[in-house]
């Protein structure tokens, strides 16, 4: 990870915060001088000396990176995107895009390389091209697989990390990557919506619960069909899962993984490295005692300090069973049924969003009231214990990202439905209303995140959360999101009756 002086990081953070601003005044000389209290010449030279990049060229390269994301994840025309990022016309945008990416915008959209959020420098996140991998459908699997006694490795499984496919939720990211490896081109937003997870919201009334946003809270606790198996069924895929219980042994896990990897199917698991977030198992060695794959925490200094790596980047882990957060292993298999219809997906959304109390958890539209109550309770923030404040911040941030990521995916999904040629006027109107409502929720979540300061100012976020005035504004945003979520739920019910 590159480390830059504080002022350079501030400039990098400012660029990321303003790169999508159609008003080019953000990067004008006088505005930059006002923001950073230096002459433009000093800012330009300082940036060049510390990064090796010309400031103007760097800003343009970031605009191209963000425009690449929009080519894949929106239905905007090339001209619309060009204008949004300050290019005067189609031709100038195409030239700049081809010079940086090596493809025209039209070809790029057709080929669909992987673009998503990643850490540009320590603490600053942005959009860019992610590591590229071949799809299983375009290569000979015998060349991608390595197999001998006690060892099978599936090479070419797409890397998963925060921001892959533009997402922030591990399970749909892993599902999308596994489906891509199996030869199916699935959109992250469609996968997320199909699982039902895009519509979830949960809040524990008894404490600041770090598991509030975990995707396994999507449905009712103890339901016979978990979100994991439901998602596979909704995608029309065969699915198997093995949970860790008192009766489950390490060998049971090994046998499960070997059975599926030997057939060329990557597995998913909770845990392996770090917390029980879903990761991908792409191989095993030493008859299964060593697991390989992709994990969101494999490069995290807290959880991945002792992790070894294969030349291709896969983690190599021999103490995966000792990690008590290794809770299950699962596999997405071949297609066995048709994916769920729009009506079935809408009915799932209604089920997930309907307000209810489930043990200590308030779920669906009921959860927002208790989130707002906690944020507005001054007694929760009068402690000088920084660990407690950071705990509250983490819960608040997780809830904010849950809405931003989930409702953003829902907005994209319903916008796509509204633009289908064979869609009648009444259905199209409902789809568009849902897309607009969910998009407003996403924007409110983004505004609430910025209220505490952006990604580049993580040190300020705990202090800002303690500020009563800021929390009151956050509480207002949460209540607005609640109103919008209830409106979306009512629209979904109306839509279900039309389908």
Coordinates of C-alpha atoms in Angstrom, one line a residue:
X1 CA 0.0 0.0 0.0
X2 CA 1.4 3.4 -1.0
X3 CA 1.8 5.9 1.8
X4 CA 1.7 9.6 1.0
X5 CA 2.2 12.8 3.1
X6 CA -1.0 14.1 4.7
X7 CA -1.5 17.1 2.3
X8 CA -1.2 14.8 -0.7
X9 CA -3.7 12.4 0.8
X10 CA -6.0 15.4 1.4
X11 CA -5.8 16.3 -2.2
X12 CA -6.4 12.7 -3.3
X13 CA -9.5 12.6 -1.0
X14 CA -10.8 15.9 -2.3
X15 CA -10.5 14.7 -5.9
X16 CA -12.4 11.5 -5.1
X17 CA -15.1 13.5 -3.4
X18 CA -15.5 15.9 -6.4
X19 CA -14.7 13.8 -9.4
X20 CA -18.4 13.2 -10.2
X21 CA -19.2 16.9 -9.8
X22 CA -20.3 18.1 -13.2
X23 CA -19.4 21.6 -12.1
X24 CA -15.7 21.8 -13.0
X25 CA -15.2 24.8 -10.7
X26 CA -14.1 22.3 -8.0
X27 CA -10.8 21.8 -9.7
X28 CA -10.2 25.4 -10.8
X29 CA -7.0 27.0 -9.6
X30 CA -8.7 29.6 -7.2
X31 CA -10.9 27.0 -5.7
X32 CA -8.0 24.6 -5.0
X33 CA -6.0 27.5 -3.5
X34 CA -8.9 28.3 -1.2
X35 CA -9.4 24.7 -0.1
X36 CA -5.8 23.9 0.6
X37 CA -4.4 27.4 1.5
X38 CA -1.5 27.1 -1.0
X39 CA -0.8 28.7 -4.4
X40 CA -1.9 26.5 -7.3
X41 CA 1.7 26.2 -8.4
X42 CA 2.7 24.8 -5.0
X43 CA -0.2 22.4 -5.0
X44 CA 0.6 21.2 -8.5
X45 CA 4.3 20.8 -7.8
X46 CA 3.7 19.2 -4.4
X47 CA 1.3 16.7 -6.0
X48 CA 3.7 15.8 -8.8
X49 CA 6.7 15.4 -6.5
X50 CA 4.8 13.1 -4.2
X51 CA 2.8 11.0 -6.6
X52 CA 4.7 11.2 -9.9
X53 CA 1.5 12.3 -11.6
X54 CA 0.5 15.6 -13.2
X55 CA -2.4 16.9 -11.2
X56 CA -4.5 17.6 -14.3
X57 CA -3.8 14.3 -15.9
X58 CA -4.6 12.5 -12.6
X59 CA -8.0 14.2 -12.3
X60 CA -8.8 13.2 -15.9
X61 CA -7.8 9.6 -15.2
X62 CA -10.1 9.5 -12.2
X63 CA -13.0 10.8 -14.3
X64 CA -12.3 8.1 -16.9
X65 CA -12.3 5.4 -14.1
X66 CA -15.6 6.6 -12.7
X67 CA -17.1 6.9 -16.2
X68 CA -16.0 3.2 -16.8
X69 CA -18.0 2.2 -13.8
X70 CA -21.1 4.0 -15.1
X71 CA -20.8 2.4 -18.5
X72 CA -21.2 -1.0 -16.8
X73 CA -23.6 -0.2 -14.0
X74 CA -26.0 2.4 -15.5
X75 CA -28.1 2.6 -18.6
X76 CA -26.9 6.2 -19.5
X77 CA -25.8 6.8 -23.0
X78 CA -22.1 7.4 -23.8
X79 CA -22.9 11.0 -24.5
X80 CA -24.7 11.5 -21.1
X81 CA -21.7 10.0 -19.3
X82 CA -19.2 12.1 -21.2
X83 CA -21.1 15.3 -20.3
X84 CA -21.4 14.3 -16.7
X85 CA -17.6 14.1 -16.4
X86 CA -16.9 17.4 -18.1
X87 CA -16.1 16.3 -21.6
X88 CA -17.3 18.6 -24.3
X89 CA -18.4 16.0 -26.8
X90 CA -18.5 12.3 -27.7
X91 CA -15.3 12.4 -29.7
X92 CA -13.1 13.9 -26.9
X93 CA -14.4 11.5 -24.4
X94 CA -13.9 8.5 -26.6
X95 CA -10.3 9.5 -27.4
X96 CA -9.5 10.0 -23.7
X97 CA -11.2 6.8 -22.7
X98 CA -9.3 4.8 -25.4
X99 CA -6.0 6.3 -24.4
X100 CA -6.4 5.2 -20.8
X101 CA -8.4 2.0 -21.0
X102 CA -7.3 0.7 -24.4
X103 CA -10.9 0.2 -25.6
X104 CA -13.7 2.5 -26.9
X105 CA -16.5 3.1 -24.4
X106 CA -18.9 1.1 -26.6
X107 CA -16.5 -2.0 -26.7
X108 CA -15.8 -1.6 -23.0
X109 CA -19.5 -1.8 -22.2
X110 CA -19.9 -4.8 -24.5
X111 CA -16.9 -6.7 -23.0
X112 CA -17.8 -5.9 -19.3
X113 CA -14.4 -6.0 -17.6
X114 CA -14.5 -5.8 -13.8
X115 CA -14.8 -2.3 -12.3
X116 CA -15.4 -1.5 -8.6
X117 CA -14.3 0.3 -5.5
X118 CA -10.9 -0.4 -4.0
X119 CA -8.4 1.3 -1.7
X120 CA -6.4 3.9 -3.7
X121 CA -4.1 4.7 -0.8
X122 CA -4.5 4.0 2.9
X123 CA -7.9 5.2 4.0
X124 CA -9.0 6.6 0.6
X125 CA -11.3 4.6 -1.6
X126 CA -12.2 5.1 -5.2
X127 CA -13.4 3.4 -8.4
X128 CA -11.1 1.6 -10.8
X129 CA -10.5 -1.5 -12.9
X130 CA -10.1 -4.5 -10.7
X131 CA -7.9 -7.5 -11.4
X132 CA -9.0 -9.4 -14.5
X133 CA -9.7 -13.1 -14.7
X134 CA -11.0 -15.3 -17.5
X135 CA -14.5 -16.7 -17.3
X136 CA -14.7 -20.5 -17.2
X137 CA -16.8 -20.5 -20.3
X138 CA -14.0 -19.1 -22.4
X139 CA -11.2 -21.4 -21.5
X140 CA -10.5 -25.1 -21.3
X141 CA -11.1 -26.1 -17.7
X142 CA -8.3 -28.7 -17.8
X143 CA -5.9 -25.8 -18.2
X144 CA -7.4 -23.9 -15.3
X145 CA -7.5 -26.8 -12.9
X146 CA -4.5 -28.4 -11.1
X147 CA -5.2 -31.8 -9.6
X148 CA -3.0 -34.6 -8.2
X149 CA -3.1 -36.8 -5.1
X150 CA -4.4 -34.8 -2.2
X151 CA -4.6 -31.5 -4.1
X152 CA -7.1 -29.7 -6.3
X153 CA -6.9 -26.0 -7.3
X154 CA -9.3 -24.2 -9.6
X155 CA -7.4 -21.3 -11.2
X156 CA -9.2 -18.4 -12.7
X157 CA -11.9 -17.8 -10.0
X158 CA -12.5 -14.0 -9.9
X159 CA -10.9 -12.2 -7.0
X160 CA -13.4 -10.9 -4.4
X161 CA -12.7 -7.9 -2.2
X162 CA -14.6 -4.9 -0.9
X163 CA -15.9 -3.1 -3.9
X164 CA -15.8 -6.0 -6.4
X165 CA -18.6 -5.5 -8.9
X166 CA -19.2 -2.2 -7.1
X167 CA -20.7 -3.9 -4.1
X168 CA -20.1 -4.0 -0.3
X169 CA -21.9 -7.1 0.7
X170 CA -19.9 -10.3 0.8
X171 CA -22.4 -13.0 0.0
X172 CA -23.8 -11.5 -3.3
X173 CA -20.3 -10.6 -4.3
X174 CA -19.2 -14.3 -3.8
X175 CA -22.3 -15.6 -5.6
X176 CA -21.6 -13.3 -8.6
X177 CA -18.0 -14.4 -8.8
X178 CA -18.8 -18.1 -8.5
X179 CA -21.5 -17.8 -11.1
X180 CA -19.1 -15.9 -13.4
X181 CA -16.5 -18.7 -13.0
X182 CA -19.3 -21.2 -13.9
X183 CA -19.9 -19.4 -17.1
X184 CA -22.9 -17.2 -16.3
X185 CA -22.7 -13.4 -16.6
X186 CA -24.7 -12.2 -13.7
X187 CA -25.1 -8.5 -12.6
X188 CA -24.3 -7.9 -8.9
X189 CA -27.4 -5.8 -8.4
X190 CA -29.6 -8.5 -9.9
X191 CA -28.0 -11.2 -7.7
X192 CA -28.3 -9.0 -4.5
X193 CA -32.0 -8.3 -5.2
X194 CA -32.7 -11.9 -6.0
X195 CA -31.3 -13.1 -2.7
X196 CA -33.6 -10.7 -0.9
X197 CA -30.6 -9.2 1.0
X198 CA -30.9 -5.9 -0.9
X199 CA -34.2 -5.2 1.0
X200 CA -33.0 -6.1 4.5
X201 CA -32.7 -3.9 7.5
X202 CA -32.3 -5.1 11.1
X203 CA -31.7 -3.4 14.5
X204 CA -31.2 -5.0 17.9
X205 CA -33.1 -3.0 20.5
X206 CA -31.0 -4.3 23.4
X207 CA -27.5 -3.2 22.4
X208 CA -25.2 -1.8 19.7
X209 CA -25.0 -5.1 17.7
X210 CA -22.2 -5.4 15.2
X211 CA -24.2 -8.2 13.5
X212 CA -27.2 -6.1 12.7
X213 CA -26.5 -5.9 9.0
X214 CA -25.3 -9.5 8.5
X215 CA -27.2 -11.0 5.6
X216 CA -28.3 -14.0 7.6
X217 CA -30.8 -11.7 9.4
X218 CA -32.7 -11.2 6.1
X219 CA -35.5 -13.6 6.9
X220 CA -36.9 -14.8 10.1
X221 CA -34.4 -16.3 12.6
X222 CA -34.5 -20.1 12.5
X223 CA -36.4 -20.2 9.2
X224 CA -36.1 -23.5 7.4
X225 CA -34.7 -21.8 4.4
X226 CA -31.7 -19.5 5.0
X227 CA -30.8 -16.6 2.8
X228 CA -27.9 -18.7 1.5
X229 CA -30.0 -21.5 0.2
X230 CA -32.9 -19.2 -0.8
X231 CA -30.5 -17.2 -3.0
X232 CA -29.3 -20.3 -5.0
X233 CA -32.9 -21.5 -5.4
X234 CA -34.0 -18.1 -6.7
X235 CA -31.1 -18.1 -9.2
X236 CA -32.3 -21.5 -10.4
X237 CA -29.1 -23.3 -9.1
X238 CA -28.5 -26.4 -7.2
X239 CA -27.2 -25.7 -3.7
X240 CA -25.7 -27.6 -0.8
X241 CA -24.7 -26.3 2.6
X242 CA -23.0 -27.9 5.7
X243 CA -23.3 -26.1 9.0
X244 CA -20.8 -26.4 11.8
X245 CA -22.5 -28.0 14.8
X246 CA -21.3 -30.0 17.8
X247 CA -21.6 -33.1 15.7
X248 CA -19.8 -31.7 12.7
X249 CA -16.1 -32.6 12.3
X250 CA -13.2 -31.1 10.4
X251 CA -13.2 -34.1 8.1
X252 CA -16.9 -33.5 7.3
X253 CA -15.9 -30.0 6.1
X254 CA -12.9 -31.4 4.1
X255 CA -15.1 -34.1 2.5
X256 CA -17.7 -31.5 1.4
X257 CA -15.0 -29.2 -0.1
X258 CA -13.2 -32.1 -1.9
X259 CA -16.4 -33.5 -3.3
X260 CA -17.3 -30.2 -5.0
X261 CA -13.9 -28.8 -6.0
X262 CA -13.0 -32.2 -7.6
X263 CA -16.0 -31.6 -9.9
X264 CA -14.8 -28.1 -10.8
X265 CA -17.2 -26.2 -8.6
X266 CA -15.8 -23.5 -6.2
X267 CA -17.2 -23.5 -2.7
X268 CA -18.1 -20.7 -0.4
X269 CA -17.6 -20.7 3.4
X270 CA -18.2 -18.5 6.4
X271 CA -15.0 -17.6 8.1
X272 CA -11.8 -19.5 7.2
X273 CA -9.9 -16.3 7.8
X274 CA -11.3 -13.7 10.2
X275 CA -15.0 -13.0 10.9
X276 CA -17.8 -15.3 9.6
X277 CA -18.3 -13.3 6.3
X278 CA -18.7 -15.5 3.2
X279 CA -15.5 -16.2 1.2
X280 CA -14.6 -18.4 -1.7
X281 CA -12.7 -21.7 -1.4
X282 CA -10.9 -22.4 -4.7
X283 CA -8.6 -25.2 -3.8
X284 CA -7.2 -27.6 -1.2
X285 CA -3.9 -29.2 -0.5
X286 CA -2.6 -31.8 1.9
X287 CA -5.9 -33.8 1.5
X288 CA -7.9 -30.8 2.6
X289 CA -5.9 -29.7 5.7
X290 CA -4.9 -26.6 3.7
X291 CA -7.5 -24.5 2.1
X292 CA -7.0 -21.9 -0.7
X293 CA -9.1 -19.1 -2.1
X294 CA -10.3 -15.5 -1.8
X295 CA -11.3 -13.9 1.5
X296 CA -12.2 -10.3 2.3
X297 CA -9.8 -10.3 5.3
X298 CA -6.8 -12.1 3.8
X299 CA -4.8 -8.9 3.6
X300 CA -6.2 -7.3 6.8
X301 CA -3.3 -6.9 9.3
X302 CA -5.6 -7.9 12.1
X303 CA -6.8 -11.2 10.6
X304 CA -4.3 -12.0 7.8
X305 CA -1.0 -11.4 9.5
X306 CA 0.1 -15.0 9.2
X307 CA -1.7 -15.9 6.0
X308 CA 0.4 -17.3 3.2
X309 CA -0.3 -16.7 -0.5
X310 CA -0.2 -18.7 -3.7
X311 CA 1.5 -17.1 -6.7
X312 CA -1.9 -16.4 -8.2
X313 CA -3.0 -14.4 -5.1
X314 CA -5.1 -17.1 -3.4
X315 CA -4.8 -17.3 0.3
X316 CA -3.2 -20.5 1.7
X317 CA -4.6 -21.3 5.2
X318 CA -3.8 -24.3 7.4
X319 CA -5.6 -23.2 10.6
X320 CA -9.0 -22.6 9.1
X321 CA -10.7 -25.2 11.4
X322 CA -9.2 -23.6 14.5
X323 CA -11.0 -20.4 13.6
X324 CA -14.3 -20.7 15.5
X325 CA -15.9 -18.2 13.0
X326 CA -15.6 -20.9 10.3
X327 CA -19.3 -21.7 10.6
X328 CA -20.4 -23.3 7.3
X329 CA -19.4 -24.4 3.9
X330 CA -21.6 -24.3 0.8
X331 CA -21.6 -24.7 -2.9
X332 CA -23.5 -23.2 -5.8
X333 CA -24.0 -26.0 -8.3
X334 CA -25.4 -26.4 -11.8
X335 CA -28.6 -24.9 -13.1
X336 CA -31.6 -27.1 -12.2
X337 CA -34.6 -24.7 -12.5
X338 CA -35.6 -21.4 -14.0
X339 CA -34.6 -18.4 -11.9
X340 CA -37.3 -16.8 -9.9
X341 CA -39.8 -14.6 -11.8
X342 CA -40.1 -10.8 -11.1
X343 CA -43.3 -11.6 -9.2
X344 CA -41.5 -14.0 -6.9
X345 CA -38.7 -11.5 -6.3
X346 CA -41.2 -8.8 -5.5
X347 CA -42.9 -11.1 -3.0
X348 CA -39.6 -11.8 -1.4
X349 CA -38.9 -8.1 -1.1
X350 CA -42.3 -7.6 0.6
X351 CA -41.5 -10.5 3.1
X352 CA -38.1 -9.0 3.9
X353 CA -39.3 -5.4 4.3
X354 CA -42.4 -6.0 6.3
X355 CA -42.0 -4.7 9.8
X356 CA -41.7 -7.3 12.5
X357 CA -40.0 -8.2 15.8
X358 CA -37.9 -11.3 15.7
X359 CA -36.4 -12.0 19.1
X360 CA -34.4 -8.9 20.1
X361 CA -34.3 -7.7 16.5
X362 CA -36.7 -5.3 14.8
X363 CA -36.6 -6.1 11.1
X364 CA -37.8 -4.5 7.9
X365 CA -39.4 -1.0 8.2
X366 CA -39.7 -1.5 12.0
X367 CA -35.9 -1.3 12.4
X368 CA -35.4 2.4 11.5
X369 CA -37.3 3.7 14.6
X370 CA -34.9 2.0 16.9
X371 CA -31.8 3.0 14.9
X372 CA -33.0 6.7 15.1
X373 CA -33.7 6.3 18.9
X374 CA -30.2 5.1 19.6
X375 CA -28.5 7.9 17.5
X376 CA -30.7 10.6 19.2
X377 CA -30.1 9.3 22.7
X378 CA -27.5 11.7 24.2
X379 CA -26.7 9.3 27.0
X380 CA -25.3 6.8 24.5
X381 CA -22.6 9.3 23.5
X382 CA -21.4 11.0 26.8
X383 CA -18.7 8.4 27.5
X384 CA -15.0 9.2 27.2
X385 CA -14.3 5.6 26.3
X386 CA -13.2 5.8 22.7
X387 CA -13.8 2.1 22.2
X388 CA -17.5 2.5 23.0
X389 CA -17.8 5.5 20.7
X390 CA -16.1 3.6 17.9
X391 CA -18.4 0.6 18.5
X392 CA -21.4 2.9 18.1
X393 CA -19.8 4.5 15.0
X394 CA -19.2 1.1 13.5
X395 CA -22.8 0.0 14.0
X396 CA -24.1 3.3 12.6
X397 CA -21.7 3.1 9.6
X398 CA -22.7 -0.5 8.9
X399 CA -26.4 0.4 8.9
X400 CA -25.7 3.3 6.6
X401 CA -23.7 1.2 4.1
X402 CA -26.4 -1.5 4.3
X403 CA -29.0 1.0 3.0
X404 CA -26.6 2.5 0.5
X405 CA -25.6 -0.8 -1.0
X406 CA -28.9 -2.7 -0.8
X407 CA -31.3 0.1 -1.8
X408 CA -28.8 1.2 -4.5
X409 CA -28.9 -2.3 -6.0
X410 CA -32.7 -2.3 -5.8
X411 CA -32.9 1.0 -7.6
X412 CA -30.7 -0.3 -10.4
X413 CA -32.8 -3.5 -10.7
X414 CA -36.2 -1.8 -11.0
X415 CA -34.8 0.9 -13.3
X416 CA -33.7 -1.8 -15.6
X417 CA -37.1 -3.4 -15.5
X418 CA -38.8 0.0 -16.3
X419 CA -36.8 0.4 -19.4
X420 CA -37.6 -3.0 -21.0
X421 CA -39.3 -2.7 -24.4
X422 CA -42.1 -5.2 -23.6
X423 CA -43.0 -3.6 -20.3
X424 CA -46.6 -2.1 -20.3
X425 CA -47.2 1.5 -19.1
X426 CA -48.7 0.6 -15.7
X427 CA -45.9 -1.8 -14.7
X428 CA -43.2 0.6 -16.1
X429 CA -44.6 3.3 -13.9
X430 CA -44.5 1.1 -10.7
X431 CA -40.9 0.0 -11.6
X432 CA -39.8 3.6 -12.1
X433 CA -41.4 4.7 -8.9
X434 CA -39.6 2.0 -7.0
X435 CA -36.3 2.8 -8.7
X436 CA -36.7 6.5 -7.8
X437 CA -37.7 5.7 -4.2
X438 CA -34.8 3.3 -3.5
X439 CA -32.4 5.8 -5.2
X440 CA -33.5 8.5 -2.8
X441 CA -32.8 6.2 0.1
X442 CA -29.4 5.5 -1.3
X443 CA -28.7 9.2 -1.7
X444 CA -29.8 9.9 1.9
X445 CA -27.5 7.2 3.1
X446 CA -24.6 8.7 1.1
X447 CA -25.5 12.2 2.5
X448 CA -25.6 10.8 6.1
X449 CA -22.1 9.2 5.5
X450 CA -20.7 12.5 4.4
X451 CA -22.3 14.2 7.4
X452 CA -19.7 12.6 9.6
X453 CA -17.0 13.2 7.0
X454 CA -15.9 11.0 4.1
X455 CA -13.8 7.8 3.8
X456 CA -10.6 9.9 3.8
X457 CA -11.3 11.4 7.2
X458 CA -11.9 8.3 9.4
X459 CA -10.1 9.9 12.3
X460 CA -12.8 12.6 12.5
X461 CA -15.8 10.3 12.3
X462 CA -16.0 9.2 15.9
X463 CA -15.7 12.9 17.1
X464 CA -18.4 14.0 14.7
X465 CA -20.8 11.3 15.8
X466 CA -20.5 12.6 19.4
X467 CA -21.6 16.0 18.1
X468 CA -25.3 16.4 19.1
X469 CA -26.1 18.7 16.2
X470 CA -24.7 16.2 13.7
X471 CA -26.5 13.3 15.3
X472 CA -29.8 15.2 15.2
X473 CA -29.3 15.6 11.4
X474 CA -28.5 11.9 11.1
X475 CA -31.7 11.1 13.0
X476 CA -33.7 13.2 10.6
X477 CA -32.1 11.4 7.6
X478 CA -32.9 8.0 9.2
X479 CA -36.6 9.0 9.6
X480 CA -36.7 10.2 6.0
X481 CA -35.3 6.8 4.9
X482 CA -38.0 5.1 7.0
X483 CA -40.7 7.0 5.2
X484 CA -39.3 6.2 1.8
X485 CA -38.9 2.5 2.8
X486 CA -42.5 2.3 3.8
X487 CA -43.5 4.0 0.6
X488 CA -41.5 1.4 -1.4
X489 CA -43.1 -1.4 0.6
X490 CA -46.6 -0.1 -0.3
X491 CA -45.6 0.2 -4.0
X492 CA -44.2 -3.4 -3.9
X493 CA -47.5 -4.7 -2.6
X494 CA -49.4 -2.8 -5.4
X495 CA -46.9 -4.2 -7.9
X496 CA -47.4 -7.8 -6.7
X497 CA -51.1 -7.5 -7.4
X498 CA -50.4 -6.4 -11.0
X499 CA -47.9 -9.1 -11.9

